[in-house]
Amino acid sequence: MTATLIDPGAEAARLEALRRYQVLDTPPEGTFDRVVALAARAFGAPIASVTFVEQERVWIKAHRGLAWVEHDLGGDPGLCVSAIRGSNPYVVTDTLAHPEACEHPLVREEPRVRFYAAAPIVTADGHRLGTVNVMDVEPREADEAVLHTLTDLAALVAGQLETRLSARAAVTLERRLRQQAEAERGRLELLTSTLRKVLLPPSPPKVPGLDIATHYHVASADQVGGDFFDVFRLDEDHWAFFLGDVCGKGADAAVVTALARHTLRAAAVYAVDPEAVLANLNMVLMDEFLGADPCYCTVLYGVLTPTGEGVHVKVAGGGHPPAMIVRAEGDVEALRTEGGMLVGLLQEARFAVAETTLRPGDGMLLYTDGLTEARTPAGHMYGEDRLRSLAAGLAGQPAQAVVTRLEETLSAFGPGLTDDTAILSMTVPPIVKRHSR
């Protein structure tokens, strides 16, 4: 393959990127198997695969219809090696009429491929690592719409690689810092400051037509905890938010917290549906902690869409207390995602979705159970009823006013506040009526 590339430096950079994603010589994974199944189904093709092109070979990460082929092939041009030369789908309608493809082993020998179509897997920085491809044993034409599907599947594979890389880097960082802290207690401050930067997002962004405020309290002496939240932009018209609670406290919980926050941000770029984002997080947690003690969390993840009426909210729940919707007139309702399961506990976890629209004066309150399970000075649990009553009294108030009132309430608990607590308040400002003179 090297001889076919104009710039040896670019090829060296591509190979370095391929090694960085650590996908070569790895066992089968469900995500890539599903991509292959979708590709074969979309084309009605008997053969499909996800491949990664190294210097002298092509590694077959997932396949359908190539049971007799080893996991890797030689670096012969004509099929996958040729497909990564460009950024657009690569199609060979009849391999026997193609000067390079006709000499490829898959054409000359079993399965005697006659048709080949592939979309390159392109990283965020432009490196073409491999292909998502389909093959047939008869010549055929490629439909443009189906080629778009192939391109989308290749983008999904690239997104999965980015998610794995981000999650691996975050977990590696947290583990290394934790080991350093355990070996040298004098370096605990380094762990604390670094983890807080990883776990806590900057101040909330400006979302059109929405007022946002947050609160975060860490119960652990390490000053790092298991609650997490974030609000960030997806595109011109959509914003994402999430709030969650990891089982446990301190540095152990913080490792999962960092992984969850980075994974949710990465998955949100490639998955439109909130339910799919939680499914991605569930898969990452299951893969990362396979064989270890379960590391799970509860999460609410949603998408905000400003509209002419206010802000549309679509949220997926994974075992977390429902978001509290506070209407402008003082009514309080729970945005329930009943049936949503804990994230990271079961391989085939299910997540529930709910939708609503926040109109002028309406607000939404997300919180972790550190708030509702806090003990009042009298020793009673604060509970959802007290929280609902407080929220109703703050209907139509700015988000910061809601958070400030909750902070005043929390400060009165003193020793009764024993768990990490996160609060995310969002309010659509009411319409100010101007009085005519």
PDB file of C-alpha atoms in Angstrom, residues 163-273:
ATOM      1  CA  THR A 163     -15.706   7.228  22.345  1.00  0.00           C
ATOM      2  CA  ARG A 164     -13.455   4.298  23.260  1.00  0.00           C
ATOM      3  CA  LEU A 165     -10.350   6.454  22.990  1.00  0.00           C
ATOM      4  CA  SER A 166     -11.844   9.218  25.137  1.00  0.00           C
ATOM      5  CA  ALA A 167     -13.109   6.800  27.763  1.00  0.00           C
ATOM      6  CA  ARG A 168      -9.806   4.908  27.876  1.00  0.00           C
ATOM      7  CA  ALA A 169      -7.840   8.115  28.297  1.00  0.00           C
ATOM      8  CA  ALA A 170     -10.118   9.333  31.087  1.00  0.00           C
ATOM      9  CA  VAL A 171      -9.979   6.031  32.974  1.00  0.00           C
ATOM     10  CA  THR A 172      -6.205   5.787  32.551  1.00  0.00           C
ATOM     11  CA  LEU A 173      -5.778   9.291  33.934  1.00  0.00           C
ATOM     12  CA  GLU A 174      -8.021   8.652  36.939  1.00  0.00           C
ATOM     13  CA  ARG A 175      -6.354   5.336  37.792  1.00  0.00           C
ATOM     14  CA  ARG A 176      -2.874   6.777  37.549  1.00  0.00           C
ATOM     15  CA  LEU A 177      -3.751   9.729  39.740  1.00  0.00           C
ATOM     16  CA  ARG A 178      -5.452   7.523  42.297  1.00  0.00           C
ATOM     17  CA  GLN A 179      -2.414   5.222  42.513  1.00  0.00           C
ATOM     18  CA  GLN A 180      -0.174   8.214  43.016  1.00  0.00           C
ATOM     19  CA  ALA A 181      -2.419   9.493  45.803  1.00  0.00           C
ATOM     20  CA  GLU A 182      -2.454   6.126  47.561  1.00  0.00           C
ATOM     21  CA  ALA A 183       1.327   5.832  47.335  1.00  0.00           C
ATOM     22  CA  GLU A 184       1.973   9.412  48.440  1.00  0.00           C
ATOM     23  CA  ARG A 185      -0.702  10.952  50.598  1.00  0.00           C
ATOM     24  CA  GLY A 186       1.138  14.228  50.280  1.00  0.00           C
ATOM     25  CA  ARG A 187       0.075  14.379  46.630  1.00  0.00           C
ATOM     26  CA  LEU A 188      -3.651  14.139  47.423  1.00  0.00           C
ATOM     27  CA  GLU A 189      -4.064  17.780  46.520  1.00  0.00           C
ATOM     28  CA  LEU A 190      -2.925  17.054  42.966  1.00  0.00           C
ATOM     29  CA  LEU A 191      -5.571  14.347  42.673  1.00  0.00           C
ATOM     30  CA  THR A 192      -8.232  16.662  44.055  1.00  0.00           C
ATOM     31  CA  SER A 193      -7.543  19.607  41.767  1.00  0.00           C
ATOM     32  CA  THR A 194      -7.175  17.448  38.651  1.00  0.00           C
ATOM     33  CA  LEU A 195     -10.321  15.412  39.265  1.00  0.00           C
ATOM     34  CA  ARG A 196     -12.422  18.472  39.998  1.00  0.00           C
ATOM     35  CA  LYS A 197     -11.404  19.949  36.646  1.00  0.00           C
ATOM     36  CA  VAL A 198     -12.354  16.690  34.932  1.00  0.00           C
ATOM     37  CA  LEU A 199     -15.632  16.218  36.785  1.00  0.00           C
ATOM     38  CA  LEU A 200     -17.045  19.717  36.955  1.00  0.00           C
ATOM     39  CA  PRO A 201     -17.999  21.559  33.784  1.00  0.00           C
ATOM     40  CA  PRO A 202     -17.463  25.312  33.482  1.00  0.00           C
ATOM     41  CA  SER A 203     -20.299  27.707  34.191  1.00  0.00           C
ATOM     42  CA  PRO A 204     -23.478  26.840  32.221  1.00  0.00           C
ATOM     43  CA  PRO A 205     -23.549  28.017  28.595  1.00  0.00           C
ATOM     44  CA  LYS A 206     -26.034  30.493  27.192  1.00  0.00           C
ATOM     45  CA  VAL A 207     -28.947  28.547  25.740  1.00  0.00           C
ATOM     46  CA  PRO A 208     -31.397  30.714  23.744  1.00  0.00           C
ATOM     47  CA  GLY A 209     -34.588  31.273  25.694  1.00  0.00           C
ATOM     48  CA  LEU A 210     -33.376  29.408  28.791  1.00  0.00           C
ATOM     49  CA  ASP A 211     -31.981  30.468  32.166  1.00  0.00           C
ATOM     50  CA  ILE A 212     -29.629  27.901  33.803  1.00  0.00           C
ATOM     51  CA  ALA A 213     -28.083  27.610  37.267  1.00  0.00           C
ATOM     52  CA  THR A 214     -26.277  24.770  39.067  1.00  0.00           C
ATOM     53  CA  HIS A 215     -25.156  23.632  42.518  1.00  0.00           C
ATOM     54  CA  TYR A 216     -22.614  20.971  43.464  1.00  0.00           C
ATOM     55  CA  HIS A 217     -21.739  19.715  46.951  1.00  0.00           C
ATOM     56  CA  VAL A 218     -19.151  17.000  47.633  1.00  0.00           C
ATOM     57  CA  ALA A 219     -19.575  14.991  50.822  1.00  0.00           C
ATOM     58  CA  SER A 220     -16.238  13.136  50.574  1.00  0.00           C
ATOM     59  CA  ALA A 221     -13.187  14.435  52.440  1.00  0.00           C
ATOM     60  CA  ASP A 222     -11.320  13.993  49.137  1.00  0.00           C
ATOM     61  CA  GLN A 223     -13.460  16.774  47.674  1.00  0.00           C
ATOM     62  CA  VAL A 224     -14.250  14.541  44.695  1.00  0.00           C
ATOM     63  CA  GLY A 225     -17.494  12.682  44.316  1.00  0.00           C
ATOM     64  CA  GLY A 226     -19.888  10.611  42.306  1.00  0.00           C
ATOM     65  CA  ASP A 227     -22.414  13.197  41.122  1.00  0.00           C
ATOM     66  CA  PHE A 228     -22.021  14.765  37.691  1.00  0.00           C
ATOM     67  CA  PHE A 229     -23.830  17.125  35.330  1.00  0.00           C
ATOM     68  CA  ASP A 230     -23.265  19.147  32.192  1.00  0.00           C
ATOM     69  CA  VAL A 231     -25.006  21.331  29.594  1.00  0.00           C
ATOM     70  CA  PHE A 232     -23.466  21.710  26.151  1.00  0.00           C
ATOM     71  CA  ARG A 233     -24.283  22.579  22.546  1.00  0.00           C
ATOM     72  CA  LEU A 234     -24.973  19.850  19.973  1.00  0.00           C
ATOM     73  CA  ASP A 235     -25.615  21.989  16.888  1.00  0.00           C
ATOM     74  CA  GLU A 236     -27.327  25.205  15.811  1.00  0.00           C
ATOM     75  CA  ASP A 237     -30.742  24.140  17.121  1.00  0.00           C
ATOM     76  CA  HIS A 238     -30.104  21.585  19.863  1.00  0.00           C
ATOM     77  CA  TRP A 239     -28.447  21.486  23.275  1.00  0.00           C
ATOM     78  CA  ALA A 240     -27.769  18.503  25.516  1.00  0.00           C
ATOM     79  CA  PHE A 241     -27.853  18.163  29.276  1.00  0.00           C
ATOM     80  CA  PHE A 242     -27.329  15.398  31.774  1.00  0.00           C
ATOM     81  CA  LEU A 243     -27.220  14.820  35.514  1.00  0.00           C
ATOM     82  CA  GLY A 244     -26.260  11.596  37.225  1.00  0.00           C
ATOM     83  CA  ASP A 245     -25.170   9.848  40.388  1.00  0.00           C
ATOM     84  CA  VAL A 246     -22.530   7.119  40.604  1.00  0.00           C
ATOM     85  CA  CYS A 247     -22.894   4.367  43.191  1.00  0.00           C
ATOM     86  CA  GLY A 248     -20.320   5.132  45.898  1.00  0.00           C
ATOM     87  CA  LYS A 249     -18.305   8.116  47.071  1.00  0.00           C
ATOM     88  CA  GLY A 250     -14.820   9.596  46.865  1.00  0.00           C
ATOM     89  CA  ALA A 251     -12.073   8.737  44.382  1.00  0.00           C
ATOM     90  CA  ASP A 252     -13.545   5.345  43.414  1.00  0.00           C
ATOM     91  CA  ALA A 253     -16.816   6.976  42.395  1.00  0.00           C
ATOM     92  CA  ALA A 254     -14.917   9.824  40.723  1.00  0.00           C
ATOM     93  CA  VAL A 255     -13.259   7.370  38.299  1.00  0.00           C
ATOM     94  CA  VAL A 256     -16.683   6.274  37.061  1.00  0.00           C
ATOM     95  CA  THR A 257     -17.907   9.871  37.133  1.00  0.00           C
ATOM     96  CA  ALA A 258     -15.139  10.996  34.787  1.00  0.00           C
ATOM     97  CA  LEU A 259     -15.747   8.058  32.440  1.00  0.00           C
ATOM     98  CA  ALA A 260     -19.507   8.702  32.404  1.00  0.00           C
ATOM     99  CA  ARG A 261     -19.182  12.428  31.727  1.00  0.00           C
ATOM    100  CA  HIS A 262     -16.668  12.007  28.884  1.00  0.00           C
ATOM    101  CA  THR A 263     -18.606   9.119  27.358  1.00  0.00           C
ATOM    102  CA  LEU A 264     -21.914  11.011  27.390  1.00  0.00           C
ATOM    103  CA  ARG A 265     -20.325  14.025  25.704  1.00  0.00           C
ATOM    104  CA  ALA A 266     -18.668  11.840  23.057  1.00  0.00           C
ATOM    105  CA  ALA A 267     -21.768   9.707  22.422  1.00  0.00           C
ATOM    106  CA  ALA A 268     -23.981  12.794  22.094  1.00  0.00           C
ATOM    107  CA  VAL A 269     -22.059  13.847  18.984  1.00  0.00           C
ATOM    108  CA  TYR A 270     -23.019  10.678  17.093  1.00  0.00           C
ATOM    109  CA  ALA A 271     -26.408   9.694  18.592  1.00  0.00           C
ATOM    110  CA  VAL A 272     -29.496  11.880  18.137  1.00  0.00           C
ATOM    111  CA  ASP A 273     -31.793   9.819  20.365  1.00  0.00           C
TER     112      ASP A 273
END
